[in-house]
Coordinates of C-alpha atoms in Angstrom, one line a residue:
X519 CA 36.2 47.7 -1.9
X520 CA 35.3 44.4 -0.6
X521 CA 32.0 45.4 1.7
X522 CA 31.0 47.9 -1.8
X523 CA 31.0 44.6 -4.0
X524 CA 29.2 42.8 -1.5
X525 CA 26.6 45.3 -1.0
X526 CA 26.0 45.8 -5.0
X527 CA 25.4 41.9 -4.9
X528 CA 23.2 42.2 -2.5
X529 CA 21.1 45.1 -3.9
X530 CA 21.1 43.6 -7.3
X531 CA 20.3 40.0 -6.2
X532 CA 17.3 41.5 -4.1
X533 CA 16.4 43.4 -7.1
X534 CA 16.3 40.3 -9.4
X535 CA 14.7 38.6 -7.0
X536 CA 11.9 41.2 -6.0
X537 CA 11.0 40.7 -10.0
X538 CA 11.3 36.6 -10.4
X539 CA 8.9 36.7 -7.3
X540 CA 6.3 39.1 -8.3
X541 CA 6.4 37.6 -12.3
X542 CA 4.9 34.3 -10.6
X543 CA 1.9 36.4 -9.2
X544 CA -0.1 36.6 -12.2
X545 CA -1.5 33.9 -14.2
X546 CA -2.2 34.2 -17.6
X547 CA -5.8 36.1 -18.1
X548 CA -7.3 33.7 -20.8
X549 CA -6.4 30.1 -22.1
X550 CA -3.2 29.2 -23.2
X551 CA -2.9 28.2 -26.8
X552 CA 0.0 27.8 -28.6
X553 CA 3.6 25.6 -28.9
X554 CA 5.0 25.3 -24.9
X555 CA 8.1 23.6 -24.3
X556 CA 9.0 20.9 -21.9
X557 CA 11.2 22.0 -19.2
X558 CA 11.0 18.5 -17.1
X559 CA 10.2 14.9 -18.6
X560 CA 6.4 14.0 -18.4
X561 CA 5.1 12.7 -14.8
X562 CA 2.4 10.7 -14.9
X563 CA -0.5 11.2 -12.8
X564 CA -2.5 8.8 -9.8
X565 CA -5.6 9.2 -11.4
X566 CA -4.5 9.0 -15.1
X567 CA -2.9 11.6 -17.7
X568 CA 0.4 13.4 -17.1
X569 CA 2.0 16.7 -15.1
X570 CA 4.9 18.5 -16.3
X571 CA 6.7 21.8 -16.4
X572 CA 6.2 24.0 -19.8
X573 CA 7.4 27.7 -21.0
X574 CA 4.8 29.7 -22.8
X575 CA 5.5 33.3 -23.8
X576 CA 8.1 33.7 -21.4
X577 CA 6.1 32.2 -18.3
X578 CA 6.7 29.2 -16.6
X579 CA 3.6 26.8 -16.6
X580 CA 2.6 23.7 -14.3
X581 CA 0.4 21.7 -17.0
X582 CA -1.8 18.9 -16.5
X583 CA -2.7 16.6 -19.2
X584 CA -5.8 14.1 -19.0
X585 CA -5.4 10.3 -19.7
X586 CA -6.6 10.8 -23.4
X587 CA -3.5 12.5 -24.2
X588 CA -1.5 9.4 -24.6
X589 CA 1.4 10.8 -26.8
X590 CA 2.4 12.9 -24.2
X591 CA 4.2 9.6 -22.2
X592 CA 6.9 9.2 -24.8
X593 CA 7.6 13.0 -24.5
X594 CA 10.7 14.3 -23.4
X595 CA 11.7 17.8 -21.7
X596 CA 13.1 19.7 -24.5
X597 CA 10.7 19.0 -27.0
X598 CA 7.9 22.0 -28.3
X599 CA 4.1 20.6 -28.3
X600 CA 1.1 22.5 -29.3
X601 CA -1.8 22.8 -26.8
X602 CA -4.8 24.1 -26.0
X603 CA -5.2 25.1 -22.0
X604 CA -7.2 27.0 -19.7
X605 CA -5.8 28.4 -16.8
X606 CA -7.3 26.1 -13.3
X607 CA -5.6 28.0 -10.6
X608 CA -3.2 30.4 -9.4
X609 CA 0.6 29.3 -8.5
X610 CA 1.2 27.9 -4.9
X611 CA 4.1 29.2 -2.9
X612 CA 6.0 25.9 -3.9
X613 CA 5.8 26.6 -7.2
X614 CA 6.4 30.2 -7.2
X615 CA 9.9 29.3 -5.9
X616 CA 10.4 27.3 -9.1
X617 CA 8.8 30.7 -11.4
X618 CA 5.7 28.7 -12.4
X619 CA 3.0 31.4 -12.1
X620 CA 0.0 29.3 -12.1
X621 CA -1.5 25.7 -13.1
X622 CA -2.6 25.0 -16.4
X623 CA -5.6 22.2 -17.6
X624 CA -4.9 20.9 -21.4
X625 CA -7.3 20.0 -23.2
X626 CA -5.9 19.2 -26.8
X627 CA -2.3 18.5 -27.5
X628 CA -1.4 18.9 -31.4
X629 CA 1.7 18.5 -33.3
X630 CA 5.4 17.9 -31.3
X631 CA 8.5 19.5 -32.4
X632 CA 11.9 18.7 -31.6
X633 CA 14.2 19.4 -28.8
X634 CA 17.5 21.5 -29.5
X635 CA 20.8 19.4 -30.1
X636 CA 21.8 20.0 -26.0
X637 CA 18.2 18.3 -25.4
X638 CA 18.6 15.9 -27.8
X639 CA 22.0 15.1 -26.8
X640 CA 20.8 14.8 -23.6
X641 CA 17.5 12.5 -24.5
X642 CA 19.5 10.4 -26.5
X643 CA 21.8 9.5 -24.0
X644 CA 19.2 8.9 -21.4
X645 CA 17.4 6.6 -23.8
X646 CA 20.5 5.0 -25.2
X647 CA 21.3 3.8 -21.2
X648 CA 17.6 3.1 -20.5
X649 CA 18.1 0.6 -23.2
X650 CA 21.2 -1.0 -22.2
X651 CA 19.9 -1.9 -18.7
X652 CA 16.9 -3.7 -20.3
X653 CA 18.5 -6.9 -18.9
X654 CA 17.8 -5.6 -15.3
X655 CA 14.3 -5.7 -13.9
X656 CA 11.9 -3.0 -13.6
X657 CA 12.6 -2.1 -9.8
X658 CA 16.9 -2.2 -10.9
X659 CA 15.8 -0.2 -14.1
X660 CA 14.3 2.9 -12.1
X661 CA 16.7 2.8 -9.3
X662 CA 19.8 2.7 -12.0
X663 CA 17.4 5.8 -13.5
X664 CA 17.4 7.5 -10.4
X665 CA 21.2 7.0 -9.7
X666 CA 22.1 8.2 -12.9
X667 CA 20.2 10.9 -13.8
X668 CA 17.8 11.2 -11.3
X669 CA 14.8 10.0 -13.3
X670 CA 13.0 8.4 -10.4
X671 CA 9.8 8.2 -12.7
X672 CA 9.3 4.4 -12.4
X673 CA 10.4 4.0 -8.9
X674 CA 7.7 2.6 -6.4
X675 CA 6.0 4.2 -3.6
X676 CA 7.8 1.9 -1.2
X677 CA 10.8 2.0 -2.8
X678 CA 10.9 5.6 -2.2
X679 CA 9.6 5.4 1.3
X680 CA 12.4 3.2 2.1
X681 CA 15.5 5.2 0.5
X682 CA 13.7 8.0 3.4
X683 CA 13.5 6.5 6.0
X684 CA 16.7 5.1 5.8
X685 CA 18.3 8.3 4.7
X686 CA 19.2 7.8 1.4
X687 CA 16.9 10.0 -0.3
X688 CA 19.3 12.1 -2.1
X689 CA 21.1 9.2 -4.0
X690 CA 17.3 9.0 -5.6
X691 CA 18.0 13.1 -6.8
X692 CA 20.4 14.7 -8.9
X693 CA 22.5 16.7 -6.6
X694 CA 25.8 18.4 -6.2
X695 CA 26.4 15.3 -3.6
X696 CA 26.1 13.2 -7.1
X697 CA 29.3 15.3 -8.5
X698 CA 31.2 14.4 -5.6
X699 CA 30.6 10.9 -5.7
X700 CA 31.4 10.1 -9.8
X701 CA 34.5 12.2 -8.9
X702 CA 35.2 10.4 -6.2
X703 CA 34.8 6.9 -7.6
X704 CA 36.8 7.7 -11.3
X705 CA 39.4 9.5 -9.2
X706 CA 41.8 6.0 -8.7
X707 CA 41.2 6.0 -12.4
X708 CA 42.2 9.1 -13.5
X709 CA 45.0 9.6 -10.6
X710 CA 46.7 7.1 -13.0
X711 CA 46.6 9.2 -16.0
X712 CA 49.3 12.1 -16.5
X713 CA 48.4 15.4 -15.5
X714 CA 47.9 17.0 -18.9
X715 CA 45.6 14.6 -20.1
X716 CA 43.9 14.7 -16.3
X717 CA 42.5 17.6 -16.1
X718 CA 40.5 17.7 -20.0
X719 CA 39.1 14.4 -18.9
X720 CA 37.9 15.6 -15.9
X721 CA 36.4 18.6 -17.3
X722 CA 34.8 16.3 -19.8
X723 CA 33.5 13.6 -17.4
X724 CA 31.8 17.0 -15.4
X725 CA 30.5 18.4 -18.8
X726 CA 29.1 14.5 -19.8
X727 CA 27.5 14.2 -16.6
X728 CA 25.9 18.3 -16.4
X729 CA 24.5 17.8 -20.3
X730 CA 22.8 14.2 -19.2
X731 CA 21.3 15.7 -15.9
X732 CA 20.4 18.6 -18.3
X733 CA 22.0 21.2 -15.9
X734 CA 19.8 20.6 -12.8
X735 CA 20.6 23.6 -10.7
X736 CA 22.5 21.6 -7.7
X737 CA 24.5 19.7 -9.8
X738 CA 25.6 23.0 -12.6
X739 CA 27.1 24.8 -9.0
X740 CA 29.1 21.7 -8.0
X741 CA 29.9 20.9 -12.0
X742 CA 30.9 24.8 -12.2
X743 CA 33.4 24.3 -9.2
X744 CA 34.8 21.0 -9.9
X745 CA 35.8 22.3 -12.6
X746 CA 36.6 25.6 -11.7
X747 CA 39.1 23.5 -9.3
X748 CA 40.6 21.5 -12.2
X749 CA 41.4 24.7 -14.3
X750 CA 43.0 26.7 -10.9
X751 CA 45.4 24.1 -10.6
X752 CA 46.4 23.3 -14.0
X753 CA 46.6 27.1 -14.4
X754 CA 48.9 27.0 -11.0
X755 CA 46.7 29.0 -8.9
X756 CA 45.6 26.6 -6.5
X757 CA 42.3 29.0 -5.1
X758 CA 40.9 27.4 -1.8
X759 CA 37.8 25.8 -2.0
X760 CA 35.5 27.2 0.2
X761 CA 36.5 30.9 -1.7
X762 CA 35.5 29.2 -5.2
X763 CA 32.3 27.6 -3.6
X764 CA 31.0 30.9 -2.4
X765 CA 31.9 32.4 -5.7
X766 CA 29.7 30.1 -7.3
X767 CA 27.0 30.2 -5.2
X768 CA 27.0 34.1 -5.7
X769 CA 26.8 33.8 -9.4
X770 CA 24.4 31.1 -9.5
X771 CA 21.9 33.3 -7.0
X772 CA 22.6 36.5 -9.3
X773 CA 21.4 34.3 -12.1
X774 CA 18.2 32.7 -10.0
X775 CA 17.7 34.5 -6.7
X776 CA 14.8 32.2 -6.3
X777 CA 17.4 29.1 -5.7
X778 CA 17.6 30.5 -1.9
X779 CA 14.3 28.9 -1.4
X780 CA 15.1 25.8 -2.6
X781 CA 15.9 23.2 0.1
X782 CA 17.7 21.1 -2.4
X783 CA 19.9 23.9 -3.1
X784 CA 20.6 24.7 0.3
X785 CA 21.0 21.3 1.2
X786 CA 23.4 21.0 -2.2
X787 CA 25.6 24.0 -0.8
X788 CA 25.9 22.1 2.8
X789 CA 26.8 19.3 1.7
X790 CA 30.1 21.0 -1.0
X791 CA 30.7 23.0 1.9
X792 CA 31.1 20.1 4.3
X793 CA 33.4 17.7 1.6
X794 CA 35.6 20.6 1.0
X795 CA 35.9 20.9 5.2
X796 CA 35.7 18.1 6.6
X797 CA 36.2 14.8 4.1
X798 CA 40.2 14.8 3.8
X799 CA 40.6 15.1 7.4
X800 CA 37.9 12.4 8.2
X801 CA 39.4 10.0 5.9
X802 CA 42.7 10.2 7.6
X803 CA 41.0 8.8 10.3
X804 CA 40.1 6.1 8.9
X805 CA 42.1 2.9 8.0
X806 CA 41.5 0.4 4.6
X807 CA 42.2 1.3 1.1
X808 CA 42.7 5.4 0.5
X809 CA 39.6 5.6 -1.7
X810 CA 37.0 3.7 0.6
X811 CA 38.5 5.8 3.1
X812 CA 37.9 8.9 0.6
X813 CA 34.5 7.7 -0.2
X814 CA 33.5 7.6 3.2
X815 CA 35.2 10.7 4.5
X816 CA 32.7 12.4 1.6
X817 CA 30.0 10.8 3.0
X818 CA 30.3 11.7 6.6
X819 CA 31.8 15.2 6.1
X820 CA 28.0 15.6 4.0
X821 CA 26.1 13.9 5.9
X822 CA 27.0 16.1 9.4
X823 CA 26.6 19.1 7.0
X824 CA 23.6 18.5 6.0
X825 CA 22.0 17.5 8.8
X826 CA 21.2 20.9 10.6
X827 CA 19.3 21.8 7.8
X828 CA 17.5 18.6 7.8
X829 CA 16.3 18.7 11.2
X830 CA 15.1 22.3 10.6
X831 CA 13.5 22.0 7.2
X832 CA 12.0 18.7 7.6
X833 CA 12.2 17.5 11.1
X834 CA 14.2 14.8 13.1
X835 CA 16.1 12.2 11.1
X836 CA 16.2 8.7 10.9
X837 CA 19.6 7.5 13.0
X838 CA 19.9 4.7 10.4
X839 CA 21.3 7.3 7.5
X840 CA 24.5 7.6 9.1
X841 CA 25.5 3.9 8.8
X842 CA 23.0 3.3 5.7
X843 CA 24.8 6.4 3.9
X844 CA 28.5 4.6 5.5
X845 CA 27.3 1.5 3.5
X846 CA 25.8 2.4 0.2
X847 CA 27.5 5.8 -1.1
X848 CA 30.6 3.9 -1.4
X849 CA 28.6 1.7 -3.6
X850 CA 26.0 4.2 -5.4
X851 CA 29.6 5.9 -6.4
X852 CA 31.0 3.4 -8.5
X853 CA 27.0 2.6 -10.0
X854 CA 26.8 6.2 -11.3
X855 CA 30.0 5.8 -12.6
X856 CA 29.7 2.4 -14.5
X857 CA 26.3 2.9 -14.7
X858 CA 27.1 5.8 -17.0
X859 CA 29.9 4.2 -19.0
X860 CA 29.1 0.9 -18.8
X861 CA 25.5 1.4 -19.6
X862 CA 26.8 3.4 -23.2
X863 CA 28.6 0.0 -24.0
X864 CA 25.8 -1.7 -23.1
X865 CA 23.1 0.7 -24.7
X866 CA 25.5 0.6 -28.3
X867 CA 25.6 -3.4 -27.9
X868 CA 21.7 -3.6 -27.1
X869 CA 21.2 -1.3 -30.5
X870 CA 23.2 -4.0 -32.5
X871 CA 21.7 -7.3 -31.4
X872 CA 24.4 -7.9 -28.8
X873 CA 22.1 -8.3 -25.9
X874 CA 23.9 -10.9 -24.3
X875 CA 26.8 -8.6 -23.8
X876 CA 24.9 -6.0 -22.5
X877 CA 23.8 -8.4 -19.5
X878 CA 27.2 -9.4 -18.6
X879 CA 27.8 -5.6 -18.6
X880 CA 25.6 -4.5 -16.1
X881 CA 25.9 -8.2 -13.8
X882 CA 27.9 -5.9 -11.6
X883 CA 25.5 -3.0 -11.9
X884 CA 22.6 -5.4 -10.7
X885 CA 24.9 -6.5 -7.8
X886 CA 25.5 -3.3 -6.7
X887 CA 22.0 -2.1 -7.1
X888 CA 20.8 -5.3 -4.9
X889 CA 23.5 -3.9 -2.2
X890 CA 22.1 -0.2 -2.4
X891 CA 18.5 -1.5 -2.1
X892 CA 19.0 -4.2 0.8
X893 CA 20.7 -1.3 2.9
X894 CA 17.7 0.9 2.6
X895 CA 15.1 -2.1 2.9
X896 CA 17.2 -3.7 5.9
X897 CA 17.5 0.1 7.6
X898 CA 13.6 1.0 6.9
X899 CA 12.4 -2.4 7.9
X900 CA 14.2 -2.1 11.3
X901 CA 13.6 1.0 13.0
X902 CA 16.4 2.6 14.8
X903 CA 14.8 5.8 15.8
X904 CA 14.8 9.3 14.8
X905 CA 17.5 12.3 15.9
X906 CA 15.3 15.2 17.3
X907 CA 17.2 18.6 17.1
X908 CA 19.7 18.5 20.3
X909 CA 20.9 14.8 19.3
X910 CA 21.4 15.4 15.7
X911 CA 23.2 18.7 16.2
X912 CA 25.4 16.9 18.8
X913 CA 26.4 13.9 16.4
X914 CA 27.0 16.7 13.7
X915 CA 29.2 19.0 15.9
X916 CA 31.1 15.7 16.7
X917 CA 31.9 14.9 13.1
X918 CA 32.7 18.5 12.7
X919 CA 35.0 18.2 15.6
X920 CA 36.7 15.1 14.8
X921 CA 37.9 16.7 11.1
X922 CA 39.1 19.2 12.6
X923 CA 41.5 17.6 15.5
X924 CA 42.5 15.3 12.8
X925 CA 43.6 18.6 10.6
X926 CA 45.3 20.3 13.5
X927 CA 47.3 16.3 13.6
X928 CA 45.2 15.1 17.2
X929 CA 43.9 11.8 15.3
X930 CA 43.5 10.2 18.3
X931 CA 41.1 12.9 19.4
X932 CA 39.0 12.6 16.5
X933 CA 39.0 9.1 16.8
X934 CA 37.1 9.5 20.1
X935 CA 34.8 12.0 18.6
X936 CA 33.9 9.8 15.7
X937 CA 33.3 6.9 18.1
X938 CA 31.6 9.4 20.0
X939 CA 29.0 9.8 17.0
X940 CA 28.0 6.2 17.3
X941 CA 27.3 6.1 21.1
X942 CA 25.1 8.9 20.3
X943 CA 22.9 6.9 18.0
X944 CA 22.8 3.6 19.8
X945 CA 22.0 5.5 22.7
X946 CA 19.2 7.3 20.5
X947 CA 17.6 4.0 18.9
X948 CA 18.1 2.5 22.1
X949 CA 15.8 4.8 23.6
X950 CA 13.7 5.7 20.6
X951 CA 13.0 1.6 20.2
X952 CA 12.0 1.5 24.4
X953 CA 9.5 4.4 24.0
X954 CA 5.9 3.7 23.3
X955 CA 4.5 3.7 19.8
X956 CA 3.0 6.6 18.9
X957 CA -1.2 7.0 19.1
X958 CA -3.6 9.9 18.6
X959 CA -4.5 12.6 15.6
X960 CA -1.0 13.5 14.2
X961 CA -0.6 15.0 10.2
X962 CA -3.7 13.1 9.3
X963 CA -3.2 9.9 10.3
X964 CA -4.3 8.3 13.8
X965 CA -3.7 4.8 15.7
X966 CA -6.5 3.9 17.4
X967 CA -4.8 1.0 18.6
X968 CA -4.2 -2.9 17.7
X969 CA -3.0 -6.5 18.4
X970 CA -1.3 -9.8 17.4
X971 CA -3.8 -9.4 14.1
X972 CA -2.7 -6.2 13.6
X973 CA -3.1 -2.1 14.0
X974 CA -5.8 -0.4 13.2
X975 CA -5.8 2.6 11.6
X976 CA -7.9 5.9 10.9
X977 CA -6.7 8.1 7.7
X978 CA -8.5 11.6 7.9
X979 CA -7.5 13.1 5.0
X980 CA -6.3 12.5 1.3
X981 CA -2.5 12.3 1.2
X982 CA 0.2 10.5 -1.6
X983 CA 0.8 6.9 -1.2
X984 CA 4.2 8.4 0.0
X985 CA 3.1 10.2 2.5
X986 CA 1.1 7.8 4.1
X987 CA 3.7 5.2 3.9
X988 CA 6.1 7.7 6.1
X989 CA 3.2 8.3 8.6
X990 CA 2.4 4.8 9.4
X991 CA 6.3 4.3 9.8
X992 CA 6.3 6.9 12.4
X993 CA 3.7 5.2 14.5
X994 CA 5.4 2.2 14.1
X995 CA 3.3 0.0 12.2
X996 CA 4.4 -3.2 11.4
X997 CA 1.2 -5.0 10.7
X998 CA -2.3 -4.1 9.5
X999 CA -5.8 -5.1 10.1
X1000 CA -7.8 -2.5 8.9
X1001 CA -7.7 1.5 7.9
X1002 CA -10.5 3.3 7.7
X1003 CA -10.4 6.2 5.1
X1004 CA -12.9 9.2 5.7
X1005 CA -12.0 10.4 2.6
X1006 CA -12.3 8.6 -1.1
X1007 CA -9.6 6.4 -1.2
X1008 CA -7.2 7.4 -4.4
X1009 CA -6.4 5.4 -7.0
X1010 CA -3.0 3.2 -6.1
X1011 CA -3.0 4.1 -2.8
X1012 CA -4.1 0.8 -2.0
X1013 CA -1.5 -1.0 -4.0
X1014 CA 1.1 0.4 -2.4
X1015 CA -0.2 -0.7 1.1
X1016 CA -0.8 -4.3 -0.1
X1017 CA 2.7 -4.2 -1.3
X1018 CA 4.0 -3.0 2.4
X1019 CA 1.7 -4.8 4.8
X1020 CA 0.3 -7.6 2.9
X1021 CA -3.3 -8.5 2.7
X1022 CA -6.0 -6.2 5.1
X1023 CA -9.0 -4.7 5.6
X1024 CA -9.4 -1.1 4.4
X1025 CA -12.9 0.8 4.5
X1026 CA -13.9 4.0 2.9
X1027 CA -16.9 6.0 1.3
X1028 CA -18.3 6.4 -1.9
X1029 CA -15.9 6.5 -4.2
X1030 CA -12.9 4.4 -2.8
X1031 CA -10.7 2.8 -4.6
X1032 CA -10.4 -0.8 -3.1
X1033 CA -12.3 -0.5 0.1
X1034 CA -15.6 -1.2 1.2
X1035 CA -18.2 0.7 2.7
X1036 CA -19.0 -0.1 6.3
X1037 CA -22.5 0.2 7.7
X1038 CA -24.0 3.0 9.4
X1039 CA -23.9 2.4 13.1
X1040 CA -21.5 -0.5 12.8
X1041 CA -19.0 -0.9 15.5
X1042 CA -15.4 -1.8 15.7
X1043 CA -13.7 -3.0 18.8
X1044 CA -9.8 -2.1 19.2
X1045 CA -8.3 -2.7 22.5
X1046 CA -11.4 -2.9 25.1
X1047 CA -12.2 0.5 23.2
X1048 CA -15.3 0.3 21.1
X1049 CA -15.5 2.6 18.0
X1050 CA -19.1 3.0 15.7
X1051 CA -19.2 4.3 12.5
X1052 CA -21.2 7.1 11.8
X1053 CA -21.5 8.2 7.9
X1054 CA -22.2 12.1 7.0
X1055 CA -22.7 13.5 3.4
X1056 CA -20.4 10.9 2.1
X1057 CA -17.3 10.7 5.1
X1058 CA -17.1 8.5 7.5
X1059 CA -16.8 10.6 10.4

């Protein structure tokens, strides 16, 4: 009976599936005109105007709006607008995966209705917080955002490079990881409350917290199974959780086979699976208070679960996110959780004139946001290396092992593979710091060499501020003296590397935003190498 259930799930989930996939292929023939709604808050754009996510007549829509269409910043996902569109281009497989079937250009936006009351509820919230931490500064704001709720909107370009390269990328997005640390940091809370009243609570603090992150995917399966945990055991029927997690994975892929091909869904499932393995027996191993030991048994037992599919979806891994995730998760915890509560008190006070109150509210939120962003400056500003595939699969196999000697009672055992995890990475930076920087054409971005003023640097191709921010971290650049763009420099691009490297040269073609033109023939010298410049239908080639 069992295999026949599993066999009609999987013929009806391929079925489903099969459909969502081939809906995306087709693009609506003429423009689009008509009320859309928002299904993601307004982006806005390098080069001016807003992107965002919209449902028209049943399709899912990725639509750009130009600069002109101011009134689309205060916009909020939820709410219906009235536009006028023509369809640009068909839907990349990226966006497929999210059933957007093709890229939309607006060209007037008309009257705005609003959102439902779960939207609404939602918006209000998110507004009501956003104006309670009006005492923090800008950088505190969109990192509390991002903690939160995952609004990461207003964060920087090196801000975000930093919470990468040190690991902590996911604090920055609403995942099922996010569930697991609010639950973790109000559980010495509510273990003090009396059953009865425990278990409403906690179903209400995992409804709260699905409504405000308006049921992102990741965080609706670990919110279903929290909760589905809560109910098994006040009903007596204390289900294991690695039967409820699959359970709820099944239903949520029946609903959206599409989720498969998410990487933050994937990576969502690891991590549950790995906290519902692996984080009790780890914390035994540990000494301290039970719930820093319970905070950091979560993070490790994620962390080695995760990091397999790390390694083969987006390459080795920094060996600074082990410690840098041991040092702020048991911080961001408490945040989300005070920044949520907390931040209503202060949002309600704020709303009344009481601004003063709302700053000595969140004093311990900007402490703990100062801790969260010094760990991932102090981890991306030293470089400890990165984990190829054989080192990282050791260190998480280690973990793995070590939760499950301490399960089967052998704590000294897992003590030496825990201990065995951190030789592993000092041996790795060790050896990673030793080796020589790297130089040549690599994703777009080459070192042709440098000195005590500097590196030089040739940029091939357009790429995000982001992006180029990561590259240059890979080579190891410290210091810059000059990059040379052979394509149009974008707009705030080069911002974001005056705000990383300080002041430098930076030349480009026609076009460039804040770089000059060198001359035809000009020459460069970079390490007893000499370089001339040679200029072709606009490039510098």
């Amino acid at each position: 009976m069992l295999v026949l259930c599993i066999i009609l799930l999987v013929l009806v989930g391929g079925l489903r599936g099969h459909r969502a996939w081939s809906a995306t292929g087709y693009p609506p023939d003429g423009p689009v005109v008509g009320r859309v709604l928002l299904l993601g808050d307004p982006v806005p754009l390098r080069d001016g105007g807003w992107r965002a996510e919209v449902r028209h007549d049943g399709r899912r829509l990725h639509a750009e709006f130009g600069a002109a269409h101011t009134v689309v910043a205060d916009l909020l996902a939820g709410q219906h607008v009235e536009i006028e569109a023509v369809v640009i281009r068909p839907a990349r497989r990226w966006q497929r995966i999210r059933h957007v079937a093709g890229t939309i250009e607006v060209d007037r936006v008309g009257s705005v209705a609003p959102a439902d009351r779960i939207h609404r509820a939602a918006n209000g919230i998110r507004r009501l917080l956003e104006r309670g931490a009006g005492s923090l500064d800008h950088g505190q704001r969109a990192l509390l955002t991002g903690l939160v709720f995952g609004d990461d909107r207003g964060q920087s370009d090196n801000t975000a490079d930093d919470f990468r390269a040190a690991g902590l990328g996911h604090l920055l997005a609403v995942s099922g990881q996010n569930v697991a640390f609010v639950l973790a940091a109000a559980s010495p809370l509510l273990g003090r409350i009396r059953f009865r009243a425990r278990v409403p609570l906690t179903l209400a603090l995992l409804g709260f917290f699905a409504v405000l992150t308006r049921f992102e995917p990741s965080v609706l399966r670990a919110t279903v199974m929290a909760g589905g945990s809560a109910l098994s055991v006040a009903m007596g029927r204390r289900q294991a959780g690695v039967r409820l997690l699959v359970a709820t994975v099944s239903v949520l892929l029946l609903v959206d086979p599409l989720l498969a091909h998410r990487a933050a869904f994937r990576l969502s499932v690891a991590a549950s699976a790995g906290i519902l393995l692996a984080a009790r027996p780890l914390a035994d191993l540990l000494g301290g208070p039970r719930p820093l030991r319970d905070a950091i048994g979560v993070t490790l037992a994620a962390q080695a679960a995760v990091t397999p599919l790390l390694l083969a979806t987006f390459g080795p891994v920094p060996v600074a996110a082990l410690p840098a995730n041991v040092l702020a998760a048991p911080v961001a915890g408490p945040i989300m959780v005070w920044g949520i509560t907390g931040g209503l008190i202060a949002g309600l006070a704020d709303s009344v004139g009481l601004d003063g109150v709302a700053r000595i509210l969140h004093l311990p939120t900007a402490v703990g946001l100062d801790w969260v962003s010094g760990v991932a400056g102090m981890a991306a500003r030293y470089p400890t290396g990165l984990l190829g595939p054989s080192a990282g699969s050791v260190g998480a196999g280690l973990v793995g092992i070590a939760a499950l000697l301490s399960a089967t009672g052998r704590r000294r055992s897992g003590r030496v593979a825990i201990g065995g995890v951190a030789i592993l990475s000092l041996v790795v930076a060790v050896v990673s710091l030793s080796g020589p920087a790297a130089v040549g054409a690599s994703d777009g971005v080459r070192l042709l060499g440098g000195g005590p003023d500097g590196s030089v640097v040739v940029v091939d191709r357009q790429m995000g501020s982001q992006r180029l921010l990561a590259e240059l971290r890979r080579r190891n650049v410290d210091d810059l003296l000059l990059v040379v763009f052979r394509e149009p420099v974008p707009a705030g691009q080069a911002d974001a590397l005056v705000a990383r490297f300080g002041p430098h040269r930076r030349w480009g073609p026609s076009g460039s935003v804040g770089a000059l033109q060198p001359v035809d023939g000009q020459r460069l010298q970079v390490g007893g190498t000499t370089w001339v410049v040679h200029r072709r239908s606009g490039r510098l080639l």
